[in-house]
CSV table of C-alpha atoms in Angstrom, one decimal:
chain,number,residue,atom,x,y,z
F,1,MET,CA,104.3,83.0,77.5
F,2,ARG,CA,104.1,80.8,80.6
F,3,ASP,CA,104.6,82.1,84.1
F,4,LYS,CA,108.2,81.2,84.2
F,5,GLU,CA,108.8,83.4,81.2
F,6,ILE,CA,107.4,86.6,82.8
F,7,ILE,CA,110.0,89.3,83.0
F,8,LYS,CA,110.0,90.0,86.7
F,9,SER,CA,111.5,93.5,86.5
F,10,VAL,CA,108.6,94.6,84.2
F,11,GLN,CA,106.0,92.9,86.3
F,12,TYR,CA,107.3,94.5,89.5
F,13,LEU,CA,107.8,97.9,88.0
F,14,ARG,CA,104.2,98.3,86.7
F,15,GLY,CA,102.9,97.3,90.1
F,16,VAL,CA,105.0,99.9,91.8
F,17,ALA,CA,104.1,102.4,89.1
F,18,ALA,CA,100.3,102.0,89.8
F,19,LEU,CA,100.8,102.1,93.5
F,20,MET,CA,102.8,105.4,93.2
F,21,VAL,CA,100.1,107.0,91.2
F,22,VAL,CA,97.6,106.0,93.9
F,23,CYS,CA,99.9,107.5,96.6
F,24,PHE,CA,100.2,110.6,94.6
F,25,HIS,CA,96.4,111.1,94.5
F,26,PHE,CA,96.0,110.4,98.2
F,27,ARG,CA,99.0,112.3,99.4
F,28,TYR,CA,96.9,115.3,100.6
F,29,TYR,CA,95.9,113.2,103.6
F,30,LEU,CA,99.4,113.5,104.9
F,31,ASN,CA,99.6,117.3,104.4
F,32,ASP,CA,98.9,119.8,107.2
F,33,ASN,CA,98.8,117.0,109.8
F,34,TYR,CA,102.4,116.9,111.0
F,35,ALA,CA,105.3,119.2,111.8
F,36,GLN,CA,106.3,119.0,108.1
F,37,LYS,CA,103.2,120.5,106.6
F,38,ASP,CA,103.9,119.2,103.1
F,39,LEU,CA,104.8,115.6,104.2
F,40,GLY,CA,102.5,114.1,101.5
F,41,ASP,CA,104.0,116.2,98.8
F,42,ALA,CA,107.5,115.5,99.9
F,43,LEU,CA,106.9,111.7,99.9
F,44,PHE,CA,104.6,111.3,96.9
F,45,GLY,CA,104.5,114.6,95.0
F,46,SER,CA,106.4,112.8,92.2
F,47,GLY,CA,104.3,109.7,92.3
F,48,ALA,CA,102.7,110.5,89.0
F,49,PHE,CA,106.0,109.4,87.3
F,50,GLY,CA,104.2,106.0,87.2
F,51,VAL,CA,102.5,107.1,84.1
F,52,ASP,CA,105.8,107.5,82.3
F,53,LEU,CA,106.9,104.1,83.5
F,54,PHE,CA,103.7,102.7,82.2
F,55,PHE,CA,104.2,104.1,78.7
F,56,ILE,CA,107.7,102.9,78.4
F,57,ILE,CA,106.8,99.5,79.7
F,58,SER,CA,103.9,99.3,77.2
F,59,GLY,CA,106.3,99.8,74.3
F,60,PHE,CA,108.5,97.1,75.7
F,61,ILE,CA,105.8,94.5,76.4
F,62,ILE,CA,103.9,94.9,73.2
F,63,CYS,CA,107.1,94.1,71.3
F,64,TYR,CA,107.9,91.2,73.6
F,65,SER,CA,104.4,89.6,73.5
F,66,THR,CA,104.3,89.7,69.7
F,67,ARG,CA,107.8,88.3,69.1
F,68,LYS,CA,106.3,85.0,68.0
F,69,PRO,CA,102.9,84.6,66.3
F,70,ASP,CA,100.6,82.6,68.6
F,71,SER,CA,97.7,82.5,66.1
F,72,PRO,CA,97.2,81.9,62.4
F,73,HIS,CA,95.6,85.4,62.4
F,74,PRO,CA,98.1,87.5,64.3
F,75,VAL,CA,96.6,90.9,63.4
F,76,ALA,CA,93.1,89.8,64.5
F,77,ALA,CA,94.5,88.1,67.6
F,78,TYR,CA,96.5,91.3,68.5
F,79,THR,CA,93.4,93.4,68.1
F,80,LEU,CA,91.2,91.2,70.2
F,81,LYS,CA,93.8,91.0,73.0
F,82,ARG,CA,94.1,94.8,73.1
F,83,PHE,CA,90.4,95.3,73.1
F,84,PHE,CA,89.7,92.9,75.9
F,85,ARG,CA,92.6,94.2,77.9
F,86,ILE,CA,91.4,97.8,77.8
F,87,TYR,CA,87.7,98.1,77.3
F,88,PRO,CA,86.0,95.7,79.7
F,89,LEU,CA,87.6,97.3,82.7
F,90,LEU,CA,87.2,100.8,81.3
F,91,ILE,CA,83.5,100.3,80.7
F,92,PHE,CA,83.0,98.8,84.1
F,93,SER,CA,84.9,101.7,85.8
F,94,LEU,CA,82.9,104.4,83.8
F,95,LEU,CA,79.6,102.7,84.6
F,96,THR,CA,80.5,102.5,88.3
F,97,PHE,CA,81.5,106.1,88.3
F,98,PHE,CA,78.3,107.2,86.6
F,99,LEU,CA,76.1,105.2,88.9
F,100,LEU,CA,77.8,106.5,92.0
F,101,PHE,CA,78.3,110.1,91.1
F,102,GLY,CA,76.3,110.9,88.0
F,103,ALA,CA,77.5,112.5,84.8
F,104,ASP,CA,76.1,113.8,81.5
F,105,GLY,CA,75.9,111.3,78.6
F,106,TYR,CA,78.2,113.2,76.4
F,107,SER,CA,81.0,113.1,79.0
F,108,VAL,CA,80.5,109.4,79.5
F,109,LEU,CA,80.6,108.8,75.7
F,110,LYS,CA,83.8,110.8,75.3
F,111,SER,CA,85.4,109.0,78.2
F,112,LEU,CA,84.4,105.7,76.8
F,113,ILE,CA,86.2,106.2,73.4
F,114,PRO,CA,88.3,107.4,75.3
F,115,LEU,CA,88.9,111.1,74.5
F,116,GLN,CA,90.1,113.9,76.7
F,117,ALA,CA,87.7,116.7,77.6
F,118,ASP,CA,89.3,119.7,75.9
F,119,TYR,CA,92.0,119.6,73.2
F,120,SER,CA,92.4,123.4,73.4
F,121,ASP,CA,93.7,122.9,76.9
F,122,GLN,CA,97.3,122.2,77.8
F,123,GLY,CA,98.8,118.9,77.0
F,124,PRO,CA,99.4,116.1,77.9
F,125,PHE,CA,96.1,116.0,79.8
F,126,PHE,CA,93.9,118.1,77.6
F,127,GLY,CA,91.4,118.6,80.4
F,128,TYR,CA,91.4,114.9,81.4
F,129,ASN,CA,88.1,113.1,81.1
F,130,LEU,CA,85.3,111.8,83.4
F,131,LEU,CA,87.6,109.1,84.8
F,132,SER,CA,90.6,111.3,85.3
F,133,PRO,CA,93.4,108.6,85.1
F,134,ALA,CA,92.0,107.4,81.8
F,135,TRP,CA,93.6,110.4,79.9
F,136,THR,CA,96.6,108.0,79.4
F,137,LEU,CA,94.5,105.4,77.6
F,138,THR,CA,94.1,107.7,74.6
F,139,TYR,CA,97.9,107.6,74.2
F,140,GLU,CA,98.0,103.9,74.8
F,141,ILE,CA,95.3,103.1,72.2
F,142,SER,CA,97.0,105.4,69.7
F,143,PHE,CA,100.2,103.5,70.2
F,144,TYR,CA,98.5,100.1,69.8
F,145,LEU,CA,96.9,101.2,66.5
F,146,LEU,CA,100.3,102.4,65.1
F,147,PHE,CA,102.0,99.2,66.3
F,148,LEU,CA,99.2,97.3,64.6
F,149,VAL,CA,100.2,98.9,61.3
F,150,GLY,CA,103.7,97.6,61.8
F,151,LEU,CA,102.5,94.1,62.7
F,152,ALA,CA,100.2,94.0,59.7
F,153,ILE,CA,103.0,94.9,57.3
F,154,SER,CA,105.7,92.6,58.8
F,155,GLN,CA,105.9,90.4,61.8
F,156,LYS,CA,109.7,90.5,61.6
F,157,HIS,CA,110.1,94.2,61.2
F,158,ARG,CA,107.1,95.3,63.2
F,159,ARG,CA,109.3,97.2,65.8
F,160,LEU,CA,111.2,99.2,63.2
F,161,ILE,CA,108.1,100.0,61.2
F,162,ALA,CA,106.1,101.1,64.3
F,163,ALA,CA,108.9,103.1,65.8
F,164,GLY,CA,109.6,104.8,62.4
F,165,LEU,CA,105.9,105.5,61.9
F,166,ILE,CA,105.5,107.1,65.4
F,167,VAL,CA,108.7,109.2,65.1
F,168,SER,CA,107.9,110.3,61.6
F,169,ILE,CA,104.3,111.4,62.3
F,170,PHE,CA,105.5,113.2,65.5
F,171,LEU,CA,108.2,115.1,63.7
F,172,LEU,CA,105.9,116.0,60.8
F,173,LEU,CA,103.1,117.2,63.0
F,174,GLN,CA,105.5,119.2,65.3
F,175,TRP,CA,107.0,120.9,62.3
F,176,ALA,CA,103.6,121.6,60.7
F,177,LEU,CA,102.1,123.0,63.9
F,178,ASN,CA,105.2,124.8,65.4
F,179,HIS,CA,107.8,125.1,62.7
F,180,GLU,CA,110.1,123.5,65.3
F,181,VAL,CA,110.3,120.3,67.4
F,182,ARG,CA,109.3,120.7,71.0
F,183,LEU,CA,109.9,117.9,73.5
F,184,SER,CA,108.0,119.5,76.4
F,185,ALA,CA,104.8,117.6,77.0
F,186,TYR,CA,103.2,120.7,78.5
F,187,THR,CA,102.3,122.6,75.4
F,188,GLU,CA,99.2,124.3,73.9
F,189,TYR,CA,98.7,124.2,70.2
F,190,ASP,CA,96.4,126.3,68.0
F,191,TYR,CA,95.3,123.4,65.8
F,192,PRO,CA,94.2,124.4,62.4
F,193,TYR,CA,91.5,121.8,62.2
F,194,GLY,CA,88.6,121.0,64.5
F,195,GLY,CA,86.2,118.0,64.6
F,196,PRO,CA,87.5,114.4,64.9
F,197,ILE,CA,90.9,115.3,63.4
F,198,ARG,CA,91.8,117.5,66.4
F,199,PRO,CA,92.3,114.7,69.0
F,200,VAL,CA,94.5,112.8,66.5
F,201,LEU,CA,96.7,115.8,65.9
F,202,ALA,CA,96.9,116.5,69.7
F,203,ILE,CA,97.9,112.9,70.6
F,204,LEU,CA,100.3,112.1,67.8
F,205,SER,CA,102.1,115.4,68.1
F,206,SER,CA,102.6,115.1,71.8
F,207,PRO,CA,106.1,114.1,73.0
F,208,MET,CA,104.4,111.6,75.3
F,209,ILE,CA,104.1,109.3,72.3
F,210,LEU,CA,107.9,109.0,72.1
F,211,GLU,CA,108.0,107.1,75.4
F,212,PHE,CA,106.5,104.1,73.7
F,213,VAL,CA,109.4,104.3,71.2
F,214,CYS,CA,111.8,104.2,74.1
F,215,GLY,CA,110.1,101.0,75.2
F,216,ILE,CA,110.6,99.5,71.8
F,217,ALA,CA,114.3,100.5,72.0
F,218,LEU,CA,114.6,98.9,75.4
F,219,TYR,CA,113.1,95.7,74.1
F,220,SER,CA,115.7,95.6,71.3
F,221,MET,CA,118.5,96.1,73.8
F,222,PHE,CA,117.2,93.5,76.2
F,223,MET,CA,116.9,90.9,73.5
F,224,ALA,CA,120.3,91.7,72.1
F,225,THR,CA,122.1,91.4,75.4
F,226,PRO,CA,124.3,88.3,75.2
F,227,ASP,CA,125.3,86.0,78.0
F,228,LEU,CA,128.4,87.4,79.6
F,229,PRO,CA,131.2,85.8,81.6
F,230,GLU,CA,130.8,85.6,85.4
F,231,LYS,CA,133.5,88.2,86.0
F,232,THR,CA,131.7,90.7,83.7
F,233,ARG,CA,128.4,90.1,85.4
F,234,VAL,CA,130.0,90.6,88.9
F,235,PHE,CA,131.5,93.9,87.6
F,236,LEU,CA,128.2,95.1,86.1
F,237,LYS,CA,126.0,94.1,89.0
F,238,PRO,CA,126.7,97.1,91.3
F,239,LEU,CA,126.7,99.5,88.3
F,240,LEU,CA,123.2,98.4,87.3
F,241,LEU,CA,121.9,98.5,90.9
F,242,GLY,CA,123.5,101.9,91.3
F,243,THR,CA,121.9,103.2,88.2
F,244,ALA,CA,118.5,102.0,89.4
F,245,ALA,CA,119.0,103.6,92.8
F,246,VAL,CA,120.1,107.0,91.3
F,247,SER,CA,117.2,106.9,88.8
F,248,THR,CA,114.8,106.4,91.8
F,249,LEU,CA,116.4,109.3,93.7
F,250,ILE,CA,116.1,111.6,90.7
F,251,TYR,CA,112.3,111.2,90.8
F,252,PHE,CA,112.2,112.7,94.3
F,253,SER,CA,114.9,115.3,93.8
F,254,GLY,CA,112.7,117.8,92.0
F,255,ASP,CA,115.3,118.2,89.2
F,256,PHE,CA,113.1,116.2,86.9
F,257,TYR,CA,109.4,117.0,87.5
F,258,GLY,CA,106.6,116.3,85.1
F,259,HIS,CA,105.7,114.0,82.3
F,260,GLY,CA,107.6,113.5,79.1
F,261,LEU,CA,111.1,112.4,78.0
F,262,THR,CA,112.8,115.6,79.2
F,263,GLN,CA,111.3,115.1,82.7
F,264,TRP,CA,110.3,111.8,84.4
F,265,GLY,CA,110.7,110.0,81.1
F,266,ALA,CA,114.5,110.2,81.2
F,267,PRO,CA,115.0,108.5,84.7
F,268,SER,CA,112.3,106.1,83.8
F,269,VAL,CA,114.2,104.8,80.8
F,270,ALA,CA,117.4,104.5,83.0
F,271,LEU,CA,115.5,102.7,85.8
F,272,ILE,CA,113.8,100.2,83.4
F,273,LEU,CA,116.9,99.5,81.4
F,274,SER,CA,119.1,99.0,84.5
F,275,LEU,CA,116.6,96.5,86.0
F,276,LEU,CA,116.0,94.7,82.7
F,277,LEU,CA,119.8,94.2,82.2
F,278,TYR,CA,120.3,93.2,85.8
F,279,GLU,CA,117.6,90.5,85.5
F,280,ARG,CA,119.0,89.4,82.1
F,281,LEU,CA,122.4,88.9,83.6
F,282,ASN,CA,121.7,87.9,87.2
F,283,GLY,CA,118.0,87.1,87.5
F,284,LEU,CA,115.6,88.5,90.1
F,285,PRO,CA,114.0,86.8,93.1
F,286,ASP,CA,110.4,85.8,93.0
F,287,ILE,CA,108.5,88.4,95.1
F,288,ARG,CA,104.9,87.2,95.1
F,289,TRP,CA,103.3,90.4,96.5
F,290,LEU,CA,105.0,92.5,93.9
F,291,SER,CA,104.0,90.1,91.1
F,292,PHE,CA,100.4,90.3,92.3
F,293,LEU,CA,100.6,94.0,92.5
F,294,GLY,CA,101.7,93.9,88.8
F,295,ASP,CA,98.7,91.7,88.0
F,296,ILE,CA,96.2,94.2,89.5
F,297,SER,CA,98.1,97.3,88.3
F,298,TYR,CA,95.5,98.3,85.6
F,299,ALA,CA,92.6,97.7,87.9
F,300,LEU,CA,94.3,99.7,90.6
F,301,TYR,CA,95.2,102.5,88.3
F,302,LEU,CA,91.6,103.0,87.0
F,303,THR,CA,89.5,102.2,90.1
F,304,HIS,CA,91.4,104.1,92.8
F,305,ILE,CA,90.0,107.3,91.5
F,306,ILE,CA,86.5,105.9,92.2
F,307,VAL,CA,87.5,105.1,95.7
F,308,LEU,CA,88.9,108.7,96.1
F,309,GLN,CA,85.7,110.2,94.8
F,310,ALA,CA,83.6,108.0,97.1
F,311,ILE,CA,85.6,109.0,100.1
F,312,ARG,CA,85.2,112.7,99.2
F,313,THR,CA,81.5,112.4,98.3
F,314,TYR,CA,80.2,110.1,101.0
F,315,GLY,CA,82.7,110.8,103.8
F,316,VAL,CA,83.9,107.2,104.1
F,317,ARG,CA,86.8,108.0,106.4
F,318,PHE,CA,85.6,107.1,109.9
F,319,GLY,CA,87.1,110.2,111.3
F,320,LEU,CA,90.6,109.2,110.3
F,321,GLU,CA,93.2,111.9,109.7
F,322,GLY,CA,96.8,111.9,108.6
F,323,ALA,CA,98.7,108.6,108.1
F,324,PRO,CA,95.7,106.4,109.2
F,325,ALA,CA,93.5,108.1,106.7
F,326,PHE,CA,96.2,107.7,104.0
F,327,ALA,CA,96.7,104.0,104.9
F,328,PHE,CA,92.9,103.4,104.9
F,329,ALA,CA,92.4,105.0,101.4
F,330,VAL,CA,95.3,103.1,99.9
F,331,SER,CA,94.2,99.8,101.4
F,332,LEU,CA,90.6,100.3,100.3
F,333,SER,CA,91.9,101.0,96.8
F,334,LEU,CA,94.0,97.8,96.8
F,335,VAL,CA,91.0,95.7,98.0
F,336,ALA,CA,88.7,97.2,95.3
F,337,ALA,CA,91.3,96.6,92.6
F,338,THR,CA,91.7,93.0,93.7
F,339,LEU,CA,88.0,92.4,93.5
F,340,VAL,CA,87.7,94.1,90.1
F,341,HIS,CA,90.7,92.2,88.8
F,342,TYR,CA,89.1,88.8,89.5
F,343,LEU,CA,85.5,89.8,88.7
F,344,VAL,CA,86.2,91.8,85.5
F,345,GLU,CA,89.7,91.5,84.2
F,346,VAL,CA,90.2,87.8,84.6
F,347,ARG,CA,86.8,87.0,83.1
F,348,ALA,CA,87.5,89.3,80.1
F,349,ILE,CA,90.8,87.6,79.5
F,350,ASP,CA,89.1,84.2,79.6
F,351,ALA,CA,86.6,85.4,77.1
F,352,CYS,CA,89.3,86.6,74.9
F,353,ARG,CA,91.1,83.3,75.1
F,354,ALA,CA,87.9,81.5,74.1
F,355,LEU,CA,87.5,83.7,71.1
F,356,LEU,CA,91.1,83.2,70.1
F,357,LYS,CA,90.8,79.5,70.3
F,358,ARG,CA,87.7,79.6,68.0
F,359,LEU,CA,89.6,81.9,65.7
F,360,SER,CA,92.6,79.6,65.4
F,361,GLY,CA,90.4,76.5,65.1
F,362,THR,CA,92.4,74.6,67.7
F,363,PRO,CA,91.1,73.1,70.9
F,364,ARG,CA,94.3,73.4,72.8
F,365,HIS,CA,94.4,75.7,75.8
F,366,ALA,CA,96.2,79.0,75.0
F,367,PRO,CA,99.3,79.6,77.1
F,368,ARG,CA,99.2,82.5,79.6
F,369,LEU,CA,100.7,85.6,78.1
F,370,ILE,CA,102.2,88.5,79.9
F,371,LEU,CA,100.2,90.6,77.6
F,372,ASP,CA,97.1,89.3,79.3
F,373,TYR,CA,97.9,91.2,82.4
F,374,GLN,CA,99.7,94.1,81.0
F,375,LYS,CA,98.4,97.6,81.7
F,376,PRO,CA,98.5,99.8,78.8
């Protein structure tokens, strides 16, 4: 898909999602420095909702980017794109973390797969891993693999097959483990099996996996939305903007707090759907800085935790406190993400394109895909 085909609402939202996760992790700089002692928590205590946005967006964008085969070997092309999208930056981030702060080899290896630290711990984090934000990648990769099954069976019906597979496995495992279906992402299970099967059970039985199905459903609704008369678009415009505004306010209300469909997932679905339909019917302006923020969202998401650890370990704050310290940490994270984006991500994408051209046996330049810059 060429630049003009990028869905701006998705591009902008993933950038905002990454930035909110960054602000969530740096919010403590704003606490205990002003009259309102919990200022950081009040402003960004719900910033982790960006994870739920990411999961739903991933379900949408994987469907959108595979809507037309762009290779004579679509399964191989899909696998290569997913590998080069995830692993070069993950490997770089883990190596950087290891060189700066040290870690045992076992933790590095588990984080590289990536696996969480302890599947006897509470979900959905399961003890995180060495690079703490990378706990989400285990869910992302699991979704990619299940979607790959759908794509391998049928290009046309990949969405239905993948969604059916995810929901069926989730329901089966939930019933086998609990004798009921739980939609709370914050659960602990006494898994009957250990070894390599335990992570599989933990991830595929987690309600977090259903957020990808919501993304698939949103894609289907987006593509099925017809062109409407001008009067209808004028009528719907304030309703869609109002829904987006209310969804955003819900994040900060405290009524929905935490990961999963019953918490941040619900307003995330409403926010994404309202903006998708608004763009479909009315278009969105070209906001270059938001578009760029979307481009670096994956790098920002993974590397900001390294910046955070560096500030804590080496005291790189220059005596700043409160809002100046917060602004410095966020700005440093944005600079680091930009550098890593161009030095690692873009080169990895170029390498993937070269492999895809060799795989397809055609010398033409592969068009830029939104998938190329999509965070998991």
